[in-house]
mmCIF file of C-alpha atoms in Angstrom:
data_model
loop_
_atom_site.group_PDB
_atom_site.id
_atom_site.type_symbol
_atom_site.label_atom_id
_atom_site.label_comp_id
_atom_site.label_asym_id
_atom_site.label_seq_id
_atom_site.Cartn_x
_atom_site.Cartn_y
_atom_site.Cartn_z
ATOM 1 C CA MET A 18 76.325 22.213 -22.649
ATOM 2 C CA LYS A 19 72.658 23.263 -22.703
ATOM 3 C CA LEU A 20 70.431 22.734 -19.689
ATOM 4 C CA ARG A 21 66.915 21.440 -20.278
ATOM 5 C CA LYS A 22 64.095 23.326 -18.659
ATOM 6 C CA VAL A 23 61.711 21.360 -16.442
ATOM 7 C CA THR A 24 58.200 22.140 -17.566
ATOM 8 C CA ALA A 25 55.254 22.342 -15.183
ATOM 9 C CA ALA A 26 53.813 19.132 -16.649
ATOM 10 C CA SER A 27 57.029 17.152 -16.183
ATOM 11 C CA ALA A 28 57.356 18.441 -12.613
ATOM 12 C CA VAL A 29 53.888 17.096 -11.808
ATOM 13 C CA LEU A 30 54.761 13.716 -13.314
ATOM 14 C CA LEU A 31 57.954 13.580 -11.268
ATOM 15 C CA ALA A 32 56.086 14.352 -8.062
ATOM 16 C CA LEU A 33 53.520 11.637 -8.757
ATOM 17 C CA SER A 34 56.276 9.128 -9.450
ATOM 18 C CA VAL A 35 58.002 9.870 -6.135
ATOM 19 C CA SER A 36 54.699 9.627 -4.275
ATOM 20 C CA ALA A 37 53.874 6.247 -5.823
ATOM 21 C CA THR A 38 57.298 4.897 -4.944
ATOM 22 C CA ALA A 39 56.883 5.985 -1.324
ATOM 23 C CA CYS A 40 53.441 4.446 -0.881
ATOM 24 C CA GLY A 41 53.394 1.342 -3.038
ATOM 25 C CA GLY A 42 55.835 -1.051 -1.347
ATOM 26 C CA ASP A 43 55.350 -4.003 0.956
ATOM 27 C CA LYS A 44 58.543 -3.462 2.907
ATOM 28 C CA LYS A 45 59.497 -4.540 6.380
ATOM 29 C CA ASP A 46 61.956 -2.674 8.548
ATOM 30 C CA ASP A 47 64.905 -4.227 10.378
ATOM 31 C CA ASN A 48 62.677 -5.013 13.349
ATOM 32 C CA GLY A 49 60.398 -7.203 11.253
ATOM 33 C CA SER A 50 57.411 -4.857 11.335
ATOM 34 C CA SER A 51 55.347 -4.055 8.273
ATOM 35 C CA ASP A 52 54.622 -0.606 6.916
ATOM 36 C CA GLY A 53 51.036 -1.529 6.041
ATOM 37 C CA GLY A 54 51.741 -3.442 2.855
ATOM 38 C CA LYS A 55 49.686 -6.113 1.184
ATOM 39 C CA LYS A 56 50.407 -9.159 3.342
ATOM 40 C CA ILE A 57 51.747 -10.454 6.615
ATOM 41 C CA THR A 58 53.563 -13.775 7.023
ATOM 42 C CA ILE A 59 52.768 -15.812 10.120
ATOM 43 C CA GLY A 60 54.373 -19.041 11.282
ATOM 44 C CA ILE A 61 52.123 -21.782 12.681
ATOM 45 C CA LYS A 62 52.181 -25.538 13.088
ATOM 46 C CA PHE A 63 50.618 -27.496 10.246
ATOM 47 C CA ASP A 64 50.176 -30.822 12.079
ATOM 48 C CA GLN A 65 48.657 -30.017 15.481
ATOM 49 C CA PRO A 66 44.875 -30.528 15.576
ATOM 50 C CA GLY A 67 43.187 -27.974 17.817
ATOM 51 C CA ILE A 68 46.294 -25.772 17.787
ATOM 52 C CA GLY A 69 47.501 -25.292 14.230
ATOM 53 C CA GLN A 70 46.620 -27.592 11.355
ATOM 54 C CA LYS A 71 46.605 -27.390 7.583
ATOM 55 C CA THR A 72 43.418 -28.965 6.243
ATOM 56 C CA PRO A 73 41.824 -29.282 2.788
ATOM 57 C CA GLN A 74 39.559 -26.399 3.809
ATOM 58 C CA GLY A 75 42.393 -24.139 4.973
ATOM 59 C CA TYR A 76 44.003 -23.590 8.377
ATOM 60 C CA ALA A 77 42.398 -24.276 11.750
ATOM 61 C CA GLY A 78 43.173 -24.277 15.459
ATOM 62 C CA PHE A 79 43.520 -22.044 18.502
ATOM 63 C CA ASP A 80 46.847 -20.539 17.389
ATOM 64 C CA VAL A 81 45.352 -19.823 13.975
ATOM 65 C CA ASP A 82 42.422 -17.995 15.571
ATOM 66 C CA VAL A 83 44.731 -16.004 17.854
ATOM 67 C CA ALA A 84 47.078 -15.115 14.990
ATOM 68 C CA THR A 85 44.174 -14.093 12.735
ATOM 69 C CA TYR A 86 42.783 -11.817 15.465
ATOM 70 C CA VAL A 87 46.203 -10.235 16.063
ATOM 71 C CA ALA A 88 46.766 -9.720 12.336
ATOM 72 C CA LYS A 89 43.407 -7.950 12.065
ATOM 73 C CA LYS A 90 44.395 -5.593 14.867
ATOM 74 C CA LEU A 91 47.634 -4.917 12.995
ATOM 75 C CA GLY A 92 45.635 -3.936 9.926
ATOM 76 C CA TYR A 93 45.530 -7.165 7.916
ATOM 77 C CA SER A 94 42.444 -9.069 6.832
ATOM 78 C CA ALA A 95 42.369 -12.876 6.806
ATOM 79 C CA ASP A 96 43.031 -13.016 3.053
ATOM 80 C CA GLN A 97 46.188 -10.922 3.515
ATOM 81 C CA ILE A 98 47.788 -13.558 5.733
ATOM 82 C CA GLU A 99 50.417 -15.903 4.325
ATOM 83 C CA TRP A 100 50.705 -18.961 6.569
ATOM 84 C CA LYS A 101 54.099 -20.650 6.820
ATOM 85 C CA GLU A 102 54.884 -23.942 8.559
ATOM 86 C CA SER A 103 57.082 -23.449 11.620
ATOM 87 C CA LYS A 104 58.469 -26.720 12.923
ATOM 88 C CA SER A 105 59.753 -26.682 16.497
ATOM 89 C CA ALA A 106 63.417 -26.904 15.514
ATOM 90 C CA ASP A 107 63.139 -24.067 12.953
ATOM 91 C CA ARG A 108 61.304 -21.314 14.823
ATOM 92 C CA GLU A 109 64.218 -19.205 16.071
ATOM 93 C CA THR A 110 65.991 -19.393 12.719
ATOM 94 C CA MET A 111 62.848 -18.347 10.840
ATOM 95 C CA LEU A 112 62.448 -15.269 13.021
ATOM 96 C CA LYS A 113 66.104 -14.275 12.850
ATOM 97 C CA ARG A 114 66.121 -14.601 9.043
ATOM 98 C CA GLY A 115 62.901 -12.640 8.678
ATOM 99 C CA ASP A 116 61.052 -15.528 7.016
ATOM 100 C CA VAL A 117 57.969 -14.630 9.074
ATOM 101 C CA ASP A 118 56.645 -11.545 10.849
ATOM 102 C CA PHE A 119 55.662 -13.510 13.930
ATOM 103 C CA ILE A 120 55.153 -17.083 15.080
ATOM 104 C CA ALA A 121 52.165 -18.501 16.976
ATOM 105 C CA ALA A 122 52.973 -22.207 17.092
ATOM 106 C CA SER A 123 52.525 -23.668 20.591
ATOM 107 C CA TYR A 124 55.717 -21.715 21.314
ATOM 108 C CA SER A 125 56.560 -21.990 25.017
ATOM 109 C CA ILE A 126 58.457 -19.057 26.507
ATOM 110 C CA THR A 127 61.742 -20.237 28.039
ATOM 111 C CA PRO A 128 64.848 -18.345 29.249
ATOM 112 C CA GLU A 129 66.935 -20.024 26.550
ATOM 113 C CA ARG A 130 64.585 -18.956 23.771
ATOM 114 C CA GLN A 131 64.317 -15.427 25.171
ATOM 115 C CA LYS A 132 68.021 -14.989 24.496
ATOM 116 C CA LEU A 133 67.365 -15.506 20.799
ATOM 117 C CA VAL A 134 63.926 -14.009 20.138
ATOM 118 C CA ASP A 135 61.347 -11.794 21.850
ATOM 119 C CA PHE A 136 57.913 -12.964 22.978
ATOM 120 C CA ALA A 137 54.555 -11.227 23.222
ATOM 121 C CA GLY A 138 52.132 -12.739 25.723
ATOM 122 C CA PRO A 139 51.759 -15.264 27.153
ATOM 123 C CA TYR A 140 48.316 -15.974 25.687
ATOM 124 C CA LEU A 141 47.753 -19.512 27.024
ATOM 125 C CA LEU A 142 48.971 -21.477 30.046
ATOM 126 C CA ALA A 143 49.215 -25.163 29.218
ATOM 127 C CA HIS A 144 50.817 -28.040 31.126
ATOM 128 C CA GLN A 145 53.067 -30.834 29.998
ATOM 129 C CA ASP A 146 51.291 -34.173 30.067
ATOM 130 C CA VAL A 147 51.384 -37.559 28.340
ATOM 131 C CA LEU A 148 49.106 -39.232 25.842
ATOM 132 C CA VAL A 149 48.817 -43.003 26.183
ATOM 133 C CA ARG A 150 46.705 -45.748 24.656
ATOM 134 C CA ALA A 151 43.215 -45.914 26.146
ATOM 135 C CA ASP A 152 43.752 -49.425 27.479
ATOM 136 C CA ASP A 153 47.128 -48.662 29.095
ATOM 137 C CA ASN A 154 46.901 -48.061 32.850
ATOM 138 C CA SER A 155 50.618 -48.449 33.575
ATOM 139 C CA ILE A 156 51.456 -44.725 33.614
ATOM 140 C CA LYS A 157 49.843 -43.038 36.599
ATOM 141 C CA SER A 158 52.675 -40.753 37.710
ATOM 142 C CA PRO A 159 55.811 -39.216 36.163
ATOM 143 C CA SER A 160 58.009 -41.875 37.792
ATOM 144 C CA ASP A 161 56.209 -44.566 35.774
ATOM 145 C CA LEU A 162 57.821 -43.086 32.663
ATOM 146 C CA ASN A 163 61.146 -44.577 33.797
ATOM 147 C CA LYS A 164 59.902 -47.829 32.273
ATOM 148 C CA ALA A 165 58.506 -46.261 29.110
ATOM 149 C CA LYS A 166 59.582 -45.498 25.572
ATOM 150 C CA LEU A 167 58.788 -41.812 25.439
ATOM 151 C CA CYS A 168 58.281 -39.861 22.238
ATOM 152 C CA SER A 169 58.564 -36.163 21.560
ATOM 153 C CA VAL A 170 59.479 -33.917 18.644
ATOM 154 C CA THR A 171 62.973 -32.831 17.673
ATOM 155 C CA GLY A 172 63.484 -29.260 18.867
ATOM 156 C CA SER A 173 60.794 -29.465 21.551
ATOM 157 C CA THR A 174 61.772 -29.266 25.233
ATOM 158 C CA SER A 175 59.114 -31.700 26.456
ATOM 159 C CA ALA A 176 60.828 -35.096 26.476
ATOM 160 C CA GLN A 177 64.140 -33.716 27.714
ATOM 161 C CA ASN A 178 62.329 -32.021 30.623
ATOM 162 C CA VAL A 179 60.938 -35.386 31.693
ATOM 163 C CA LYS A 180 64.298 -37.143 31.450
ATOM 164 C CA ASP A 181 66.207 -34.370 33.223
ATOM 165 C CA LYS A 182 63.783 -33.736 36.083
ATOM 166 C CA LEU A 183 61.248 -36.529 36.509
ATOM 167 C CA ALA A 184 62.132 -39.833 34.889
ATOM 168 C CA PRO A 185 65.894 -40.156 34.201
ATOM 169 C CA LYS A 186 65.559 -43.727 32.914
ATOM 170 C CA ALA A 187 62.921 -42.912 30.307
ATOM 171 C CA GLN A 188 63.910 -44.062 26.816
ATOM 172 C CA LEU A 189 63.622 -41.020 24.582
ATOM 173 C CA GLN A 190 62.409 -41.580 21.040
ATOM 174 C CA LYS A 191 62.608 -38.408 18.930
ATOM 175 C CA TYR A 192 60.479 -38.043 15.808
ATOM 176 C CA PRO A 193 60.233 -35.140 13.334
ATOM 177 C CA THR A 194 56.531 -34.390 13.989
ATOM 178 C CA TYR A 195 53.820 -35.104 16.541
ATOM 179 C CA SER A 196 51.900 -36.981 13.868
ATOM 180 C CA ALA A 197 54.819 -39.394 13.544
ATOM 181 C CA CYS A 198 54.832 -39.865 17.333
ATOM 182 C CA LEU A 199 51.122 -40.633 17.232
ATOM 183 C CA THR A 200 51.646 -43.324 14.630
ATOM 184 C CA GLY A 201 54.297 -44.916 16.834
ATOM 185 C CA LEU A 202 51.990 -44.789 19.841
ATOM 186 C CA GLN A 203 49.174 -46.422 17.920
ATOM 187 C CA SER A 204 51.438 -49.240 16.672
ATOM 188 C CA LYS A 205 52.935 -49.741 20.169
ATOM 189 C CA VAL A 206 56.445 -48.829 19.038
ATOM 190 C CA ILE A 207 56.358 -46.215 21.806
ATOM 191 C CA ASP A 208 54.458 -46.149 25.101
ATOM 192 C CA ALA A 209 53.694 -42.482 25.562
ATOM 193 C CA LEU A 210 53.767 -39.199 23.693
ATOM 194 C CA THR A 211 54.654 -36.171 25.780
ATOM 195 C CA THR A 212 54.019 -32.541 25.048
ATOM 196 C CA ASP A 213 51.508 -29.909 26.174
ATOM 197 C CA ASP A 214 48.064 -31.039 27.281
ATOM 198 C CA SER A 215 46.423 -28.630 24.839
ATOM 199 C CA ILE A 216 48.184 -30.304 21.907
ATOM 200 C CA LEU A 217 47.479 -33.802 23.192
ATOM 201 C CA ALA A 218 43.794 -32.965 23.685
ATOM 202 C CA GLY A 219 43.628 -31.915 20.037
ATOM 203 C CA TYR A 220 44.917 -35.272 18.885
ATOM 204 C CA ALA A 221 42.728 -37.270 21.251
ATOM 205 C CA SER A 222 39.610 -35.461 20.030
ATOM 206 C CA GLN A 223 40.082 -36.284 16.335
ATOM 207 C CA ALA A 224 37.302 -38.450 14.954
ATOM 208 C CA GLN A 225 39.623 -41.216 13.711
ATOM 209 C CA PHE A 226 41.308 -41.494 17.117
ATOM 210 C CA LYS A 227 38.291 -41.071 19.351
ATOM 211 C CA GLY A 228 38.418 -43.606 22.182
ATOM 212 C CA LYS A 229 41.908 -44.845 21.279
ATOM 213 C CA PHE A 230 43.988 -42.503 23.449
ATOM 214 C CA LYS A 231 43.712 -40.678 26.748
ATOM 215 C CA LEU A 232 45.488 -37.940 28.668
ATOM 216 C CA GLY A 233 47.505 -39.010 31.686
ATOM 217 C CA GLY A 234 46.557 -35.900 33.675
ATOM 218 C CA LEU A 235 50.070 -35.532 35.114
ATOM 219 C CA LYS A 236 50.498 -31.721 34.739
ATOM 220 C CA MET A 237 54.279 -31.974 34.904
ATOM 221 C CA THR A 238 55.194 -28.413 33.909
ATOM 222 C CA ASN A 239 53.782 -24.987 33.130
ATOM 223 C CA GLU A 240 53.972 -24.069 29.444
ATOM 224 C CA ASN A 241 53.485 -20.356 28.764
ATOM 225 C CA TYR A 242 52.560 -19.938 25.094
ATOM 226 C CA GLY A 243 53.934 -16.748 23.587
ATOM 227 C CA ILE A 244 54.014 -15.176 20.145
ATOM 228 C CA GLY A 245 57.583 -15.064 18.897
ATOM 229 C CA VAL A 246 58.983 -12.035 17.088
ATOM 230 C CA LYS A 247 62.434 -11.026 15.925
ATOM 231 C CA LYS A 248 64.692 -9.739 18.696
ATOM 232 C CA GLY A 249 64.047 -6.026 19.227
ATOM 233 C CA SER A 250 60.895 -5.939 17.074
ATOM 234 C CA ASP A 251 58.375 -3.193 17.789
ATOM 235 C CA LEU A 252 55.665 -5.734 16.956
ATOM 236 C CA LYS A 253 55.906 -7.108 20.497
ATOM 237 C CA ALA A 254 54.079 -4.158 22.083
ATOM 238 C CA LYS A 255 51.445 -4.082 19.312
ATOM 239 C CA ILE A 256 50.755 -7.806 19.638
ATOM 240 C CA ASN A 257 50.489 -7.535 23.429
ATOM 241 C CA LYS A 258 47.837 -4.848 23.018
ATOM 242 C CA ALA A 259 45.927 -7.044 20.556
ATOM 243 C CA LEU A 260 46.036 -10.007 22.947
ATOM 244 C CA GLU A 261 44.624 -7.880 25.761
ATOM 245 C CA GLU A 262 41.792 -6.776 23.499
ATOM 246 C CA MET A 263 41.106 -10.384 22.494
ATOM 247 C CA VAL A 264 40.599 -11.362 26.131
ATOM 248 C CA ALA A 265 38.546 -8.255 26.923
ATOM 249 C CA ASP A 266 36.042 -8.709 24.089
ATOM 250 C CA LYS A 267 35.593 -12.459 24.850
ATOM 251 C CA SER A 268 37.106 -13.568 21.530
ATOM 252 C CA TRP A 269 39.823 -15.470 23.414
ATOM 253 C CA GLN A 270 37.331 -17.592 25.350
ATOM 254 C CA LYS A 271 35.326 -18.268 22.198
ATOM 255 C CA ALA A 272 38.485 -19.563 20.510
ATOM 256 C CA VAL A 273 39.237 -21.801 23.503
ATOM 257 C CA ASP A 274 35.717 -23.267 23.519
ATOM 258 C CA LYS A 275 35.739 -23.769 19.759
ATOM 259 C CA ASN A 276 39.075 -25.593 19.562
ATOM 260 C CA PHE A 277 39.394 -27.407 22.899
ATOM 261 C CA GLY A 278 35.801 -27.866 24.017
ATOM 262 C CA PRO A 279 35.139 -31.103 22.090
ATOM 263 C CA ALA A 280 37.974 -32.857 23.996
ATOM 264 C CA GLY A 281 36.738 -31.716 27.400
ATOM 265 C CA TYR A 282 39.999 -29.834 27.914
ATOM 266 C CA LYS A 283 39.914 -27.773 31.097
ATOM 267 C CA ASN A 284 41.943 -24.692 30.300
ATOM 268 C CA GLU A 285 43.481 -22.221 32.695
ATOM 269 C CA ALA A 286 42.173 -18.646 32.727
ATOM 270 C CA ALA A 287 43.713 -16.270 30.202
ATOM 271 C CA PRO A 288 47.126 -15.240 31.545
ATOM 272 C CA LYS A 289 48.105 -11.630 32.088
ATOM 273 C CA ILE A 290 50.614 -10.197 29.646
ATOM 274 C CA GLY A 291 54.110 -10.756 31.021
ATOM 275 C CA ASP A 292 52.950 -13.181 33.737
ATOM 276 C CA ILE A 293 55.109 -16.222 33.039
ATOM 277 C CA LYS A 294 54.487 -19.138 35.393
ATOM 278 C CA SER A 295 57.606 -21.103 36.274
#
């Protein structure tokens, strides 16, 4: 059997081929981090005004602004971001499967969730509250919810927190989205919608609902918003660094004012990384 000689020209071509293969992919390692490819996939809510919303013009909200800033610090421009809807009940599964690189979707850090995924942050301290009709003065304290039909979203911890700790006789009404809860509130099928005050403020400030709803101001819990990543991902440390830079250069406060200011929402100061309020 004769052996073919490798010419100088073919050796160069082989080297170029190997180099192109090494540099041209858009691969992610087992930790969910990118090697600097062409896009990054981020999970957000699509139906939360002021937080994360899909609109005819694109995507808007505080979480969108935070995620866009973080992505830029990771080396991705806005047009390299692929946004993916992350419903409350699907977030852990999406991260574990690698459907997204990270999730910024009003994602409260809890001990139960920390067993399944890792969190960068927190980047916002919100409080659980209720949204009621503007002409309804019957709910002035958490105990008043014992007489109410209370709506929250499947997969969210909000309504169950109220029933377990504050109003055991509350009638829970679970809907697939916050928008569906809002429709029920408007039609008087339910009496109150409960979730984080930041989310509720976003709904109350929409032009079509202006003057129809109001926040109860109950501040029933602390909700520490974190950015979810796959368990063990090295993205956690990189995202934490980006969040610190966002606060330091005032971009965080600008995002707060832009998204929550119209509703008169009084936000807490930017939390320190790792400082989770119980």
